[in-house]
Coordinates of C-alpha atoms in Angstrom, one line a residue:
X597 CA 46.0 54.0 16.0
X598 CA 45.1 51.5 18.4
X599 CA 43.3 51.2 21.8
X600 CA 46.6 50.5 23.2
X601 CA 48.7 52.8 21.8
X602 CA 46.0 55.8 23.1
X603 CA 45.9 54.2 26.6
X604 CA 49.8 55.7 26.7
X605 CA 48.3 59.5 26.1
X606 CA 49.1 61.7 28.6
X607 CA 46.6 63.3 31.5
X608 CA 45.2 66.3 31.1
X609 CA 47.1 69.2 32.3
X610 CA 44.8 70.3 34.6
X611 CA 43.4 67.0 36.0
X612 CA 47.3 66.1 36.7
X613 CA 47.5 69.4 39.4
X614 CA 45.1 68.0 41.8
X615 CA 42.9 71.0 42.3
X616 CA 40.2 71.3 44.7
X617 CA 36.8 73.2 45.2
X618 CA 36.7 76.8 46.8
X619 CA 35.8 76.6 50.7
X620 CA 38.0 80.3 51.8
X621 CA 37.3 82.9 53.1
X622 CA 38.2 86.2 51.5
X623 CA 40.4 87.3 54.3
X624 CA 42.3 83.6 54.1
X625 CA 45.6 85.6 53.0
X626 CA 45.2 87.7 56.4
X627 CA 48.2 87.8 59.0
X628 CA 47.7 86.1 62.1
X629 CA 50.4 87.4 64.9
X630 CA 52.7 84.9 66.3
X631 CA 52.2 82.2 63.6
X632 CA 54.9 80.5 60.9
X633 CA 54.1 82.1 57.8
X634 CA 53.7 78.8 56.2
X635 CA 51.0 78.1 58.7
X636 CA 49.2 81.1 58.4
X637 CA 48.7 80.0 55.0
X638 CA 47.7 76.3 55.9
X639 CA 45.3 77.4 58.7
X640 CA 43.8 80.5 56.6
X641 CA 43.5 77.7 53.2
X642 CA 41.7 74.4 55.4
X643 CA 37.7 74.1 55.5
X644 CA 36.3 74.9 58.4
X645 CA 34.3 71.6 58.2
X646 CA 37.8 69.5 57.9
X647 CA 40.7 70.9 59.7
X648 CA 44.2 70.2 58.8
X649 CA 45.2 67.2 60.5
X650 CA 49.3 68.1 59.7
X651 CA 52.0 70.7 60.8
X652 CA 54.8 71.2 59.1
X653 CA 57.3 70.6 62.0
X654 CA 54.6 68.6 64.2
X655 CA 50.9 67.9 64.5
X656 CA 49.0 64.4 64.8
X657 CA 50.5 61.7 63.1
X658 CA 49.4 59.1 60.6
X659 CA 49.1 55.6 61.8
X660 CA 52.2 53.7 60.3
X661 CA 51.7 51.8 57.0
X662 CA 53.7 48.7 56.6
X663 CA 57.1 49.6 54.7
X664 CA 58.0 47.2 51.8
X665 CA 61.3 45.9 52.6
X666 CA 63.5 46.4 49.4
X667 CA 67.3 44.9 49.2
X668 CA 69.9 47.0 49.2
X669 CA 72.2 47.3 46.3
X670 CA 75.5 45.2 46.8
X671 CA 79.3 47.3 47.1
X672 CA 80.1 45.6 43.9
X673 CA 76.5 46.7 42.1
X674 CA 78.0 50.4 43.3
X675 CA 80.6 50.1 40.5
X676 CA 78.7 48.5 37.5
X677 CA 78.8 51.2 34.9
X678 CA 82.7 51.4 35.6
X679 CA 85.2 50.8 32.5
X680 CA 88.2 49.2 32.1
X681 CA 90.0 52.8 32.9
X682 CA 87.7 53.0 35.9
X683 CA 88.6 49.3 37.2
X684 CA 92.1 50.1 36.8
X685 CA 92.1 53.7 38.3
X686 CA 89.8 52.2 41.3
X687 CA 92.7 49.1 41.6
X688 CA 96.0 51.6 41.6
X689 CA 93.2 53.9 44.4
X690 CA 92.5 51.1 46.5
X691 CA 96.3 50.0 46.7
X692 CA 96.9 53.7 47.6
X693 CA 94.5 53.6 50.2
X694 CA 95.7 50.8 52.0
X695 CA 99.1 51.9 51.7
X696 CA 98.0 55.0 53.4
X697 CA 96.4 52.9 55.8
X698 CA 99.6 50.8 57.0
X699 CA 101.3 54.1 57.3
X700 CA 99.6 55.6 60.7
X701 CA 100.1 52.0 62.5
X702 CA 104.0 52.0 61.6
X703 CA 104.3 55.6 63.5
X704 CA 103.4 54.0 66.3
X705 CA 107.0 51.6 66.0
X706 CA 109.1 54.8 65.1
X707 CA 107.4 56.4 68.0
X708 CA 107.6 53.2 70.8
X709 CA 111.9 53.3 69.3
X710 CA 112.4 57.3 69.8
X711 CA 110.2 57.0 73.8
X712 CA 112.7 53.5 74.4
X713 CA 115.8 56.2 73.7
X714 CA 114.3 58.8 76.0
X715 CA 113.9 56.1 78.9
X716 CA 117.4 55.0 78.5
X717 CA 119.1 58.3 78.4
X718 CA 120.6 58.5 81.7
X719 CA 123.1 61.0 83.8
X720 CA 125.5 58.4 85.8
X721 CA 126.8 59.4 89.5
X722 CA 124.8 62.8 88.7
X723 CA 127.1 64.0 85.3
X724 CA 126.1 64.4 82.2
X725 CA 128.2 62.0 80.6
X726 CA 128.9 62.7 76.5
X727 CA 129.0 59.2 75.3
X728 CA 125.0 59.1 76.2
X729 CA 124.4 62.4 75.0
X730 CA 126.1 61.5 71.9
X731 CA 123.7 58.1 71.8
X732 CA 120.5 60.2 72.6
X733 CA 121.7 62.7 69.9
X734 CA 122.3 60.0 67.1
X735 CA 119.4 58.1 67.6
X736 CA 116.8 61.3 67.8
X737 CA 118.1 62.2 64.6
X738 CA 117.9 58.8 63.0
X739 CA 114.0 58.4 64.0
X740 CA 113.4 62.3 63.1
X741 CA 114.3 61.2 59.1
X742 CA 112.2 57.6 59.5
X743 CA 109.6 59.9 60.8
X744 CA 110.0 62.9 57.5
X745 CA 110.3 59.7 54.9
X746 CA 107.3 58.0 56.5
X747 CA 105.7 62.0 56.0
X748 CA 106.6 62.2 52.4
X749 CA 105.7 58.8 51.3
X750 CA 102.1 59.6 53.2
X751 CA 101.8 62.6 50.8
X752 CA 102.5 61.1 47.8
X753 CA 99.9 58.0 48.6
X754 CA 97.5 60.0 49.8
X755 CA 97.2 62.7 46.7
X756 CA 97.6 59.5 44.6
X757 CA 94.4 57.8 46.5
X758 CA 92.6 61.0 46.5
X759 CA 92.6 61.6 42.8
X760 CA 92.4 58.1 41.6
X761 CA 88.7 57.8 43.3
X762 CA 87.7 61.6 42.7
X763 CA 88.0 60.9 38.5
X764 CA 86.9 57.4 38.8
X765 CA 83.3 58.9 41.1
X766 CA 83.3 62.0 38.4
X767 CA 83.6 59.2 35.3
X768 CA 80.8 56.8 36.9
X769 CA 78.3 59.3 37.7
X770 CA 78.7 60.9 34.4
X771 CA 78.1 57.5 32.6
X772 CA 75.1 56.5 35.0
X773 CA 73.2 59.9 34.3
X774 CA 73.1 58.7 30.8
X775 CA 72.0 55.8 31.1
X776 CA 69.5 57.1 33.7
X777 CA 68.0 59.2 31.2
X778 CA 68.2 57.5 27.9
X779 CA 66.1 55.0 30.4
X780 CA 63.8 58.0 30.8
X781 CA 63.3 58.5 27.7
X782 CA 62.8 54.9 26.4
X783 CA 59.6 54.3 28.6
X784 CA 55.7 54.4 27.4
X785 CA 53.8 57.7 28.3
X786 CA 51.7 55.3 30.6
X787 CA 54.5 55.1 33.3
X788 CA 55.1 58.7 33.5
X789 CA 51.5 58.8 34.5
X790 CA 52.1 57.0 37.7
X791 CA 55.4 59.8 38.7
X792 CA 55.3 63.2 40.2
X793 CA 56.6 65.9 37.8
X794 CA 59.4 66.7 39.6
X795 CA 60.1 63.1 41.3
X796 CA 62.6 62.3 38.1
X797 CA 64.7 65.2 38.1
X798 CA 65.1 65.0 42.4
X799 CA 66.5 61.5 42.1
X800 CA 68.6 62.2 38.8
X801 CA 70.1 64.8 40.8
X802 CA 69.8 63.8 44.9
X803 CA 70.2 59.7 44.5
X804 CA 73.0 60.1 41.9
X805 CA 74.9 62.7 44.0
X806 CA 74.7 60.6 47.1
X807 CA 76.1 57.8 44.8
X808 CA 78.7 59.3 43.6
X809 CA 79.6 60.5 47.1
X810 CA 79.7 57.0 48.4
X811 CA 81.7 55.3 45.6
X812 CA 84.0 58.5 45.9
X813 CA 87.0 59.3 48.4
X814 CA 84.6 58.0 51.2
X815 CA 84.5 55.2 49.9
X816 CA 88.5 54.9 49.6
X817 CA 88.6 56.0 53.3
X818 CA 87.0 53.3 54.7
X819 CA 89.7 50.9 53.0
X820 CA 92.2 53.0 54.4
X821 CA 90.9 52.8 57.7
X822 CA 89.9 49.1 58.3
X823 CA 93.7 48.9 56.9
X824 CA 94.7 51.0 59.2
X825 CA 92.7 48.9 61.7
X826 CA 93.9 45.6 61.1
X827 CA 97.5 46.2 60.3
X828 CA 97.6 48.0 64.2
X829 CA 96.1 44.6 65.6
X830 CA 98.7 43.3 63.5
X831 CA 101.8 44.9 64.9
X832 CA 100.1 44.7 68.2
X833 CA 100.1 41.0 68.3
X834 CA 103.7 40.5 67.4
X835 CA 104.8 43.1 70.0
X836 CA 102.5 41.6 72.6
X837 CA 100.0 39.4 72.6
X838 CA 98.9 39.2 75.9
X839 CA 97.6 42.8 76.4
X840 CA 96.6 42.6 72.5
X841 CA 94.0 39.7 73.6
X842 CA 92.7 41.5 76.3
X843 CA 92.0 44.6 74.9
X844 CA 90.4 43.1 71.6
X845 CA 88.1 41.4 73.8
X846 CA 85.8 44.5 73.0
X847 CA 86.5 44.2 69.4
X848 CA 82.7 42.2 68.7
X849 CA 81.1 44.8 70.2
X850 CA 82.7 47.7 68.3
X851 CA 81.9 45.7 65.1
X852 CA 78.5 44.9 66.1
X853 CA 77.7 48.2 66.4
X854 CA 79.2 49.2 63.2
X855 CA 77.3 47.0 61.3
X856 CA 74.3 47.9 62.4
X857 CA 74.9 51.2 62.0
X858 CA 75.4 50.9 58.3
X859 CA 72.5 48.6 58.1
X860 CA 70.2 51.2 59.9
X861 CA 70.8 53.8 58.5
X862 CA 71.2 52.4 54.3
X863 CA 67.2 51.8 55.0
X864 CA 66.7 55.4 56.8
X865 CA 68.3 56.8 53.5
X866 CA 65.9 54.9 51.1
X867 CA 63.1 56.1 52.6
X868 CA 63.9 59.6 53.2
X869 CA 64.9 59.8 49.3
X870 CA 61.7 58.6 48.1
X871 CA 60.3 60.8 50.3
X872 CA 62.1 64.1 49.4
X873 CA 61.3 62.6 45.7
X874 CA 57.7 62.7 46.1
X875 CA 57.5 65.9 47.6
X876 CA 60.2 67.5 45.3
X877 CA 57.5 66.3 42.5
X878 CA 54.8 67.8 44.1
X879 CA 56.3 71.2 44.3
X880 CA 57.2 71.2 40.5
X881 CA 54.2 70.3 39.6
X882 CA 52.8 72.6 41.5
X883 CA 54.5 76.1 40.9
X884 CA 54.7 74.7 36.9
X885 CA 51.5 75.1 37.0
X886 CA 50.7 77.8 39.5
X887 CA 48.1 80.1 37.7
X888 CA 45.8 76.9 37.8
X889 CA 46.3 76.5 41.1
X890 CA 45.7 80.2 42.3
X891 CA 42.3 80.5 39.5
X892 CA 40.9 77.6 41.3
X893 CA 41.8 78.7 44.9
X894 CA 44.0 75.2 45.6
X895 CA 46.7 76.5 47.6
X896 CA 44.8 74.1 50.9
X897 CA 44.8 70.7 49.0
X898 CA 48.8 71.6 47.3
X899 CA 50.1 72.4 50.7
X900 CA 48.2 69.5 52.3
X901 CA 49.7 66.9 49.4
X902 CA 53.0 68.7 50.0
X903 CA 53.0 68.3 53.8
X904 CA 52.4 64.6 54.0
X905 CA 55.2 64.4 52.0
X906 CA 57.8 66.2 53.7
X907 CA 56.3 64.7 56.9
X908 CA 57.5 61.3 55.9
X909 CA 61.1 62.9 54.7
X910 CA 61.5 64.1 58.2
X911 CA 60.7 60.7 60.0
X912 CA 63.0 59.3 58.3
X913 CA 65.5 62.0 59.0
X914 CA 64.5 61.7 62.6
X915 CA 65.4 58.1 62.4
X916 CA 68.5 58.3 61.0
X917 CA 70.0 61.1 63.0
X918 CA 69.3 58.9 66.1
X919 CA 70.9 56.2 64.4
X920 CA 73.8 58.0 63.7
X921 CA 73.3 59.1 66.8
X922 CA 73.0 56.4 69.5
X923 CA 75.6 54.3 67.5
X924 CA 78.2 56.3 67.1
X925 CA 78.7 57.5 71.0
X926 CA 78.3 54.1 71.6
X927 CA 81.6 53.1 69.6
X928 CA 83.1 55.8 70.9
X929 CA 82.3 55.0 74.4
X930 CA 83.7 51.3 73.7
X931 CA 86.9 53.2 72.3
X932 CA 87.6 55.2 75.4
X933 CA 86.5 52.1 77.5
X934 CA 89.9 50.1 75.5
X935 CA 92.1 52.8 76.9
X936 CA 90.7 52.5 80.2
X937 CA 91.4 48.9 79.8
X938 CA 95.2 48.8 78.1
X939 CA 96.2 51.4 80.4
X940 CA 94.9 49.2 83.4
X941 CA 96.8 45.6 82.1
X942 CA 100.0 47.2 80.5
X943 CA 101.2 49.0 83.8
X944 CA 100.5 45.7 85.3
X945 CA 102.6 43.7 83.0
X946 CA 105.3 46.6 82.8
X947 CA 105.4 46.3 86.6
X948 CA 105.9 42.4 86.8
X949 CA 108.7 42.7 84.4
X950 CA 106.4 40.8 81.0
X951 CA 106.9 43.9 79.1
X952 CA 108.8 47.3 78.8
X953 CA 107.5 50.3 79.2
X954 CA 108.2 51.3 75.4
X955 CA 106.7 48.2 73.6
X956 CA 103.6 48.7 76.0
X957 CA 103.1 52.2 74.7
X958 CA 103.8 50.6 71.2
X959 CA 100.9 47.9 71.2
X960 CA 98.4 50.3 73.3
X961 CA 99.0 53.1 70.9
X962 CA 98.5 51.0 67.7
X963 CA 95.4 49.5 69.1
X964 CA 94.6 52.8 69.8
X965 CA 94.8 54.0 66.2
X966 CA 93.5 50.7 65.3
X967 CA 90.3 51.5 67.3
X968 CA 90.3 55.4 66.2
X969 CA 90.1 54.2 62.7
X970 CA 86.9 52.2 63.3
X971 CA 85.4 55.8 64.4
X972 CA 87.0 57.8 62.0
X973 CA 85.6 55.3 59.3
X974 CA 81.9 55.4 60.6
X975 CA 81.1 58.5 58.5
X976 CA 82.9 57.1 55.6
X977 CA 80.8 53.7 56.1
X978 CA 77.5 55.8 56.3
X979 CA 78.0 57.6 53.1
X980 CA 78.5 54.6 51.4
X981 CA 75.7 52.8 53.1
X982 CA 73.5 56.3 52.1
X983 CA 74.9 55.0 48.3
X984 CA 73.7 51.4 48.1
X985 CA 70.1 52.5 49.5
X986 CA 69.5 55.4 47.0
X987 CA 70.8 52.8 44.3
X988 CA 68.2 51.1 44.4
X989 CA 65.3 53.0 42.7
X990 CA 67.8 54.5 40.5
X991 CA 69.2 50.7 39.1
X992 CA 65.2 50.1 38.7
X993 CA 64.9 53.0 36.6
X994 CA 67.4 51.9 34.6
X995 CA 66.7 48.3 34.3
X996 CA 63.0 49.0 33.7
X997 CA 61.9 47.4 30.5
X998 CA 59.6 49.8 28.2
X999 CA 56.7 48.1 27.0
X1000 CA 56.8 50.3 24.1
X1001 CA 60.2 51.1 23.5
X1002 CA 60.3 54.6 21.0
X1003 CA 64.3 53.7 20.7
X1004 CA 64.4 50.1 19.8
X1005 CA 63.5 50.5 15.8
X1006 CA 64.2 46.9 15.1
X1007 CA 62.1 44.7 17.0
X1008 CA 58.1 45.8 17.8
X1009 CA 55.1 45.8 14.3
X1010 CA 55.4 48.4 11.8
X1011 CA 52.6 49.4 9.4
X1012 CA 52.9 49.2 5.8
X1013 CA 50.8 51.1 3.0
X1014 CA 49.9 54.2 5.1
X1015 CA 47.9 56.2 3.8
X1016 CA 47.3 59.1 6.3
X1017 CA 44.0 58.0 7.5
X1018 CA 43.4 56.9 11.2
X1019 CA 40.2 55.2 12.5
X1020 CA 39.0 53.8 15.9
X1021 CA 36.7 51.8 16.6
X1022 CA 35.0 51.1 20.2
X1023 CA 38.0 52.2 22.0
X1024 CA 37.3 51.8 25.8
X1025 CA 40.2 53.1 27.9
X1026 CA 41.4 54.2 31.7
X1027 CA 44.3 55.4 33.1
X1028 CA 46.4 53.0 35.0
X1029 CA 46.5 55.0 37.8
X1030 CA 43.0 55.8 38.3
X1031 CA 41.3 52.3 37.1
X1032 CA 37.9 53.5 38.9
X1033 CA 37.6 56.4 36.5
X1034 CA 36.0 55.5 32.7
X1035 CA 37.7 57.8 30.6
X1036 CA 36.5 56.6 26.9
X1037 CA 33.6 54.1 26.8
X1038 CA 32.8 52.7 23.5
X1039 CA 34.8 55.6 21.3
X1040 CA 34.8 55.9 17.8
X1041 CA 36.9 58.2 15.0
X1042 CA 37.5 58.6 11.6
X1043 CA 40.1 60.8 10.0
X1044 CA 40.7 61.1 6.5
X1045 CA 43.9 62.2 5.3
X1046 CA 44.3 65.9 6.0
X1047 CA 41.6 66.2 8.0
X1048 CA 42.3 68.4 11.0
X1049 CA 41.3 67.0 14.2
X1050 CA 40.8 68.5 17.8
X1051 CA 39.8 65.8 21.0
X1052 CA 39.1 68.1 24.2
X1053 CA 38.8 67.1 27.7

C-alpha cells in the first residue's frame, strides 16, 4: 500500500463530530421562563467566558464574506440526461403547450363577435321586432358552440401537455439520481473528507426535487404563457394598432422586471441550497453520532456549527422572498397601470369614430390576457430559475473526475505476484482538509501474510 493510497483513509469517527471541552454547569439543562426552548439550550450550553454571538431567528450578524459568483446552468443543460423518448415527449409537450397558449387569446375574438351582436340588437320605433330577435338568437347560439369547441379542444391540449412533461420530469430525475450517485460512489475517500455527512443525501434529494420541478409542468407553463402573450399582441395588432402601440409602450418595463426577477432570485436559490446542505450535514452527522456528542458534553459547539448554518439559509431566504416580493407587485402594478391606460385611449378612439366599441374591447382584452400571462408565468419562471441554480452543484457532482476511480477496472496500475504481504516505508501524510495537522510523520509497517493488524487513533 502506498503513501497515496492511505492519504484517501477516512477520519476518525470521533475527530469527524467536532466535539468540544466541558465548560457547563450542571444545571445547563434548567428551564428558563419565557425563552424558545432551543435557546434555553444555546444559552444554558455557551461558556461564560465566550457568549454565543448567534440566535436562531436574530442576533448579531457576521460581517459578509465575498460570494463566489458561479454561472448558472443553461435551459438546455436542464434537459441533458433526456432520451430520445424524452426529446420526443418534451416536443409533442411543448407543441401542447403552445397550443394551449393560442387558445385564451382567441376567446377574446369569440367574445369581441358575441358583445358586437349584443350592441346591435336593437327594438325599432319601441317594438320588439322578430327579425332582430331571430338575428340575436342565431348568432348567440353560433358563438355559444365556437365557445364549447374552443372548451373541448382546451381539455384535450391541456391533459396532453400536462402528462407529456409530468413522465418526461419523472424519467429525467430518475436517470439523474443515478448518475448522481454512481458519481458518489466513483470518488476517492479523500473528497468525502472535505463533505458534511448529511450534505450528499440533502442535495440528492432537495437540488434534484427542485430540478425536477422546474423542467416539469412549470416549466411547460411558461411556454404556454409567453404564447399566450405574444399571440394576444398578435391579434391585438391586426385588430388595432394604434391602441396596441400605446399600450405596449409599458411592455420593456414589464420584461425588465421579469428578467430580473429570474436572475435574482436563480442566485438567492443557490445559496440557500448550499446552505440548507451544510447544515442538513451537520445535523446528520450529529444525531449519527449523538452518544459522542452527549459523553463529551458538545451539545454548545453542535448547535453553534448548526446555527451559523441555518443563519446563512435564512439570508438567503430573506433575499429571495423580497425578490419575489418587490418584483412581482411591481409587474403587477405595471399590469393594472395598462388597463388604466387602454381604457383611457380606446374610449377616445371609440368616440372619434377610429374604432368600434367591440374591436376596442377585443384588442384591450387580449392585451389584457397577454399581460396577465406575463404574471401568471412569474411563478412558473421562478421555479425554473430555482432549477438552473441548484443544477449547478449537482452537474459538478456528476462531472467531477475521481482521481482514483474504484469503477473504472481498465485503465489505473495493477499489482502483479501478490503475495499477501504489505509494507510501508516513511509514510508522511495529512488530511486535505486540515493541512496544519501532521497526522503520520515518518511511518513505517510490515505485515506478513496473515498477520493480523490493528492501527488506533
Amino acid at each position: 500500500m502506498s503513501a497515496d493510497k492511505l492519504g484517501a483513509s477516512e477520519s476518525p469517527a470521533v475527530s469527524s463530530v467536532g466535539i468540544a471541552e466541558s465548560s457547563t454547569p450542571g444545571n445547563a439543562l434548567e428551564k428558563v421562563e419565557g425563552k424558545d426552548e432551543f435557546d434555553k439550550l444555546a444559552e444554558a450550553e455557551a461558556p461564560a467566558t465566550k457568549p454565543s454571538r448567534f440566535k436562531l431567528f436574530g442576533g448579531k450578524k457576521k460581517e459578509k464574506e465575498p460570494k463566489e459568483v458561479v454561472p448558472l446552468v443553461s435551459i438546455l443543460q436542464l434537459f441533458r440526461f433526456a432520451d430520445p423518448l424524452d426529446r420526443l415527449l418534451i416536443a409533442l409537450g411543448t407543441v401542447m403547450a403552445c397550443a394551449a397558449g393560442v387558445a385564451m387569446p382567441l376567446m377574446t375574438v369569440i367574445f369581441a363577435g358575441i358583445t358586437k351582436t349584443f350592441l346591435n340588437f336593437n327594438y325599432p320605433d319601441g317594438k320588439l321586432d322578430q327579425r332582430s330577435r331571430d338575428l340575436l338568437d342565431s348568432e348567440t347560439r353560433k358563438y355559444c358552440w365556437y365557445f364549447l369547441a374552443l372548451g373541448l379542444a382546451m381539455w384535450l391540449v391541456s391533459s396532453v401537455q400536462k402528462l407529456t412533461w409530468a413522465i418526461t420530469s419523472e424519467r429525467m430525475s430518475k436517470r439523474l439520481r443515478e448518475h448522481f450517485y454512481i458519481s458518489i460512489l466513483r470518488q476517492e475517500i479523500g473528497w468525502f473528507d472535505g463533505l458534511s455527512t448529511g450534505e450528499l443525501t440533502t442535495r440528492i434529494s432537495g437540488d434534484v426535487n427542485l430540478m425536477q420541478e422546474g423542467t416539469g409542468e412549470k416549466f411547460s407553463f411558461v411556454i404556454q404563457y409567453v404564447t399566450t402573450f405574444f399571440t394576444g399582441i398578435i391579434i391585438a395588432f391586426v385588430k388595432g394598432w394604434k391602441l396596441t402601440l400605446v399600450v405596449l409602450s409599458v411592455l420593456p418595463v414589464l420584461v425588465g422586471a421579469s428578467s430580473l426577477m429570474g436572475i435574482l432570485l436563480a442566485r438567492n436559490t443557490t445559496g440557500g441550497q448550499d446552505s440548507y446542505a451544510e447544515a442538513g450535514g451537520v445535523a446528520d452527522e450529529v444525531l449519527s453520532s449523538i452518544k459522542t456528542v452527549m459523553a463529551f458534553d458538545g451539545m454548545s459547539r453542535e448547535l453553534e456549527r448548526y446555527r451559523e448554518k441555518i443563519l446563512k439559509a435564512k439570508a438567503a431566504g430573506l433575499r429571495k422572498a423580497w425578490v419575489l416580493g418587490i418584483c412581482m407587485g411591481f409587474i403587477m402594478f405595471s399590469i393594472y397601470s395598462v388597463y388604466a391606460l387602454g381604457f383611457w385611449y380606446g374610449g377616445k378612439l371609440a368616440r372619434e369614430k377610429y374604432m368600434e366599441a367591440a374591436t376596442v374591447l377585443n384588442v384591450f382584452f387580449a392585451l389584457i390576457i397577454g399581460g396577465f400571462s406575463l404574471g401568471n408565468a412569474a411563478p412558473s419562471m421562478s421555479a425554473v430559475s430555482s432549477a438552473r441554480g441548484a443544477a449547478v452543484k449537482v452537474y459538478q457532482i456528476v462531472d467531477r473526475k475521481s482521481s482514483i476511480d474504484p469503477v473504472d477496472t481498465e485503465s489505473g496500475l495493477s499489482a502483479d505476484g501478490i503475495s499477501g504481504e504489505i509494507e510501508l516505508t516513511n509514510v508522511s501524510f495529512r488530511y486535505p482538509t486540515r493541512p496544519d495537522v501532521q497526522v503520520l510523520d515518518g511511518f513505517s509497517i510490515h505485515v506478513r501474510a496473515g498477520q493480523k493488524v490493528a492501527l488506533v487513533g
